[in-house]
């Protein structure tokens, strides 16, 4: 295990970590403040699995199978060898945890994971350690327990499934570029030159969601990223094409069980205690 502190650079640490060598144990942690970093990371991969935790702001992780958002008090797991890129908000403060292959029983697919307060404290403790500390037997026990706890964390639902099917990919790219686009599934079917029935079937087949549920999930992922980045609820509601702020808040509360203000207040409080 090696711990490193972030120094100003013009690239994301995750994009420069492709050749990590965890010489002293099964895991290493890096804590980063992104005010001085580029917001967009290049597509990359590394042999280690990567867990990304957000203390403040948010990071959006993109891989072949989906898009994941990491708002405060959540984490996303990226298995080793999976090509991915990370886009962070300018106010982001993140902790990266890299785990050697086979060091913990973790999912073999990208997913969001709930992170208990105890596990968060463990990860942050590991991020504070020096290279010399990594040789300590007590630290080794701490890392082993941390990895055992990580393997017990339940997966979350902050994922937007995507597909490389040309017609679904075209719709996804258009809506990611302009999430306020309110074309119906029938209008999108005409746009990609298939029947409405065929598009409905294709959407479920490729993403596991109906078109309406997929678009709501898209709005949720974008909303979490923008709100964590400092946008107001009114701004986000308008950018997503909602007729009113109230309609957006209703959607958000149905999906996550709290209004945007309460959702972020609870998570920021938890993160600040970490």
XYZ file of C-alpha atoms in Angstrom:
274
model
C 0.000 0.000 0.000
C 1.281 3.453 -0.900
C -0.374 6.719 0.036
C 0.144 9.833 -2.078
C -0.993 13.410 -1.679
C -2.255 15.356 -4.680
C -0.108 18.162 -6.002
C -1.277 20.569 -8.736
C -1.042 19.051 -12.195
C -2.878 19.425 -15.459
C -4.169 15.865 -15.559
C -6.468 13.807 -13.378
C -4.616 11.412 -11.099
C -6.803 8.532 -12.244
C -5.633 9.046 -15.824
C -1.980 8.935 -14.768
C -2.435 5.897 -12.539
C -2.499 3.311 -15.334
C 0.846 1.786 -14.291
C 0.394 1.783 -10.523
C 2.503 -0.709 -8.642
C 1.144 -1.332 -5.156
C 4.453 -2.631 -3.864
C 3.609 -2.643 -0.175
C 0.248 -4.332 0.004
C -3.197 -4.865 -1.492
C -4.482 -1.254 -1.604
C -3.548 2.398 -1.762
C -5.587 5.579 -1.324
C -5.170 9.093 -2.722
C -7.113 12.130 -1.554
C -7.514 14.912 -4.142
C -8.868 18.461 -4.377
C -9.783 19.219 -7.978
C -9.816 23.015 -8.050
C -6.528 22.914 -9.973
C -7.207 19.967 -12.253
C -8.754 19.434 -15.660
C -12.436 18.546 -15.442
C -12.285 15.803 -18.082
C -10.184 12.654 -17.876
C -9.112 10.636 -20.885
C -10.249 7.063 -21.439
C -7.858 4.818 -19.539
C -7.610 1.610 -17.547
C -5.404 0.052 -14.895
C -4.967 -3.488 -13.561
C -6.166 -2.465 -10.096
C -9.807 -1.971 -9.249
C -10.702 1.624 -8.364
C -13.169 2.961 -5.822
C -14.003 6.680 -6.095
C -15.469 8.477 -3.072
C -16.779 12.049 -3.164
C -16.380 14.370 -0.186
C -17.662 17.385 -2.078
C -18.795 18.033 -5.622
C -19.303 15.061 -7.918
C -17.616 12.845 -10.486
C -19.258 11.200 -13.487
C -17.675 7.907 -14.526
C -18.222 6.608 -18.057
C -17.550 3.046 -19.154
C -18.787 0.929 -22.053
C -21.799 -0.382 -20.149
C -23.031 2.781 -18.465
C -22.611 6.155 -16.817
C -22.314 6.455 -13.031
C -22.585 9.544 -10.851
C -20.747 9.865 -7.541
C -22.339 12.625 -5.453
C -21.183 13.295 -1.878
C -21.250 10.300 0.486
C -21.349 7.720 -2.307
C -18.802 5.675 -4.213
C -18.411 4.021 -7.595
C -16.482 0.806 -8.100
C -14.567 0.229 -11.354
C -13.028 -3.238 -11.721
C -9.461 -3.554 -12.924
C -8.976 -3.612 -16.678
C -12.208 -1.744 -17.479
C -11.653 1.263 -19.797
C -13.278 4.338 -18.279
C -13.083 8.114 -18.013
C -13.997 10.434 -15.148
C -15.434 13.935 -15.392
C -15.351 15.946 -12.172
C -16.996 19.164 -11.109
C -14.564 22.001 -10.403
C -15.417 21.959 -6.688
C -14.810 18.231 -6.275
C -12.856 16.727 -3.401
C -12.408 13.018 -3.970
C -10.648 10.010 -2.513
C -9.412 7.250 -4.813
C -8.902 3.750 -3.460
C -6.986 1.330 -5.687
C -7.291 -2.388 -4.934
C -5.081 -5.140 -6.307
C -6.840 -7.924 -8.281
C -8.032 -10.685 -6.002
C -7.460 -8.696 -2.802
C -11.197 -8.449 -2.015
C -14.446 -10.083 -3.126
C -15.724 -7.103 -5.119
C -18.115 -6.912 -8.114
C -16.717 -7.708 -11.558
C -18.832 -4.957 -13.102
C -18.944 -1.191 -12.543
C -21.497 -0.157 -9.913
C -22.206 2.398 -7.226
C -21.675 1.231 -3.655
C -23.049 2.488 -0.394
C -20.241 3.459 1.969
C -20.747 3.198 5.710
C -19.288 5.905 8.008
C -16.833 3.373 9.444
C -15.588 2.307 6.011
C -15.236 5.923 4.922
C -13.095 6.648 7.984
C -10.911 3.634 7.222
C -10.333 4.722 3.628
C -9.473 8.252 4.703
C -7.091 6.898 7.334
C -5.320 4.863 4.665
C -5.048 7.979 2.464
C -3.167 9.764 5.261
C -0.515 7.088 5.647
C 3.064 7.420 4.455
C 5.056 4.856 2.496
C 6.884 3.950 5.700
C 3.548 3.362 7.480
C 2.633 0.852 4.783
C 5.164 -1.608 6.193
C 3.549 -1.579 9.661
C 1.684 -4.710 10.785
C -1.100 -2.635 12.338
C -1.640 -0.831 9.051
C -1.734 -4.138 7.217
C -4.519 -5.340 9.529
C -6.410 -2.067 9.007
C -6.234 -2.462 5.230
C -7.423 -6.054 5.380
C -10.426 -5.129 7.531
C -11.160 -2.164 5.242
C -11.257 -4.453 2.199
C -13.477 -6.956 4.039
C -15.902 -4.138 4.881
C -15.839 -2.845 1.314
C -16.850 -6.264 0.023
C -19.968 -6.151 2.256
C -21.275 -2.821 0.949
C -24.563 -2.998 -1.013
C -24.675 -1.675 -4.551
C -26.711 1.433 -5.315
C -28.746 2.617 -8.280
C -27.071 5.794 -9.519
C -26.369 4.318 -12.952
C -27.450 5.202 -16.463
C -27.221 2.035 -18.589
C -26.003 2.687 -22.116
C -25.629 0.588 -25.238
C -23.361 0.465 -28.254
C -26.334 -0.319 -30.501
C -26.174 2.448 -33.156
C -29.771 3.615 -32.754
C -29.757 3.618 -28.952
C -26.315 5.225 -28.892
C -27.546 7.992 -31.215
C -30.491 8.783 -28.923
C -28.318 8.624 -25.820
C -25.716 10.980 -27.298
C -28.410 13.468 -28.334
C -30.074 13.476 -24.925
C -26.795 13.679 -23.046
C -25.951 16.734 -25.170
C -29.416 18.269 -24.720
C -31.304 16.674 -21.805
C -34.130 19.209 -22.206
C -35.129 17.543 -25.510
C -38.708 16.378 -24.908
C -39.309 14.359 -28.060
C -41.596 11.385 -27.456
C -40.548 7.796 -28.057
C -42.583 7.922 -31.268
C -40.698 10.986 -32.470
C -37.376 9.382 -31.618
C -38.447 6.242 -33.506
C -39.089 8.359 -36.575
C -35.725 10.093 -36.087
C -33.772 6.800 -36.064
C -35.952 5.210 -38.767
C -37.624 2.383 -36.854
C -41.170 1.756 -35.739
C -42.213 2.971 -32.303
C -42.884 -0.593 -31.232
C -39.438 -1.716 -32.378
C -37.720 1.152 -30.545
C -39.574 0.384 -27.322
C -38.520 -3.260 -27.536
C -34.950 -2.341 -28.462
C -34.625 0.096 -25.566
C -35.647 -2.520 -23.001
C -33.463 -5.139 -24.661
C -30.377 -2.930 -24.664
C -30.729 -1.003 -21.379
C -33.196 -2.966 -19.262
C -35.425 0.119 -18.968
C -38.346 1.560 -20.868
C -37.635 4.775 -22.733
C -39.483 6.841 -20.129
C -37.610 5.269 -17.195
C -34.302 5.570 -19.016
C -34.821 9.284 -19.651
C -35.787 9.857 -15.995
C -32.599 8.095 -14.952
C -30.640 10.291 -17.339
C -32.209 13.385 -15.771
C -31.424 12.100 -12.302
C -27.764 11.438 -13.101
C -27.336 14.874 -14.681
C -29.221 16.573 -11.859
C -27.024 14.989 -9.198
C -23.883 16.059 -11.022
C -25.039 19.639 -11.598
C -26.463 20.146 -8.108
C -23.290 18.775 -6.545
C -21.350 21.198 -8.736
C -23.208 24.185 -7.288
C -26.130 24.738 -9.684
C -29.453 25.766 -8.174
C -32.544 23.574 -8.262
C -34.221 26.148 -10.500
C -31.317 26.092 -12.965
C -31.268 22.305 -13.140
C -35.034 22.045 -13.558
C -34.864 24.484 -16.467
C -31.869 22.809 -18.086
C -33.656 19.453 -17.979
C -36.770 20.877 -19.595
C -39.180 20.582 -16.665
C -42.206 22.858 -16.850
C -41.731 23.874 -13.231
C -39.255 23.500 -10.395
C -41.941 21.662 -8.436
C -42.245 18.989 -11.139
C -38.505 18.404 -11.008
C -38.501 18.175 -7.193
C -41.323 15.618 -7.327
C -39.307 13.458 -9.756
C -36.190 13.738 -7.608
C -38.018 12.862 -4.393
C -39.710 9.831 -5.969
C -36.353 8.539 -7.174
C -34.198 9.212 -4.101
C -36.646 9.621 -1.234
C -35.803 13.236 -0.434
C -35.930 16.690 -1.974
C -32.662 17.897 -3.559
C -31.887 20.210 -0.646
C -32.449 17.498 1.960
C -30.586 14.867 -0.071
C -27.430 16.966 -0.322
C -27.679 18.388 3.183
C -27.704 14.901 4.674
C -24.791 13.690 2.557
C -22.649 16.756 2.991
C -23.106 16.562 6.752
C -22.010 12.930 6.701
C -19.022 13.721 4.464
C -17.893 16.622 6.623
C -17.839 14.372 9.665
C -15.513 11.984 7.822
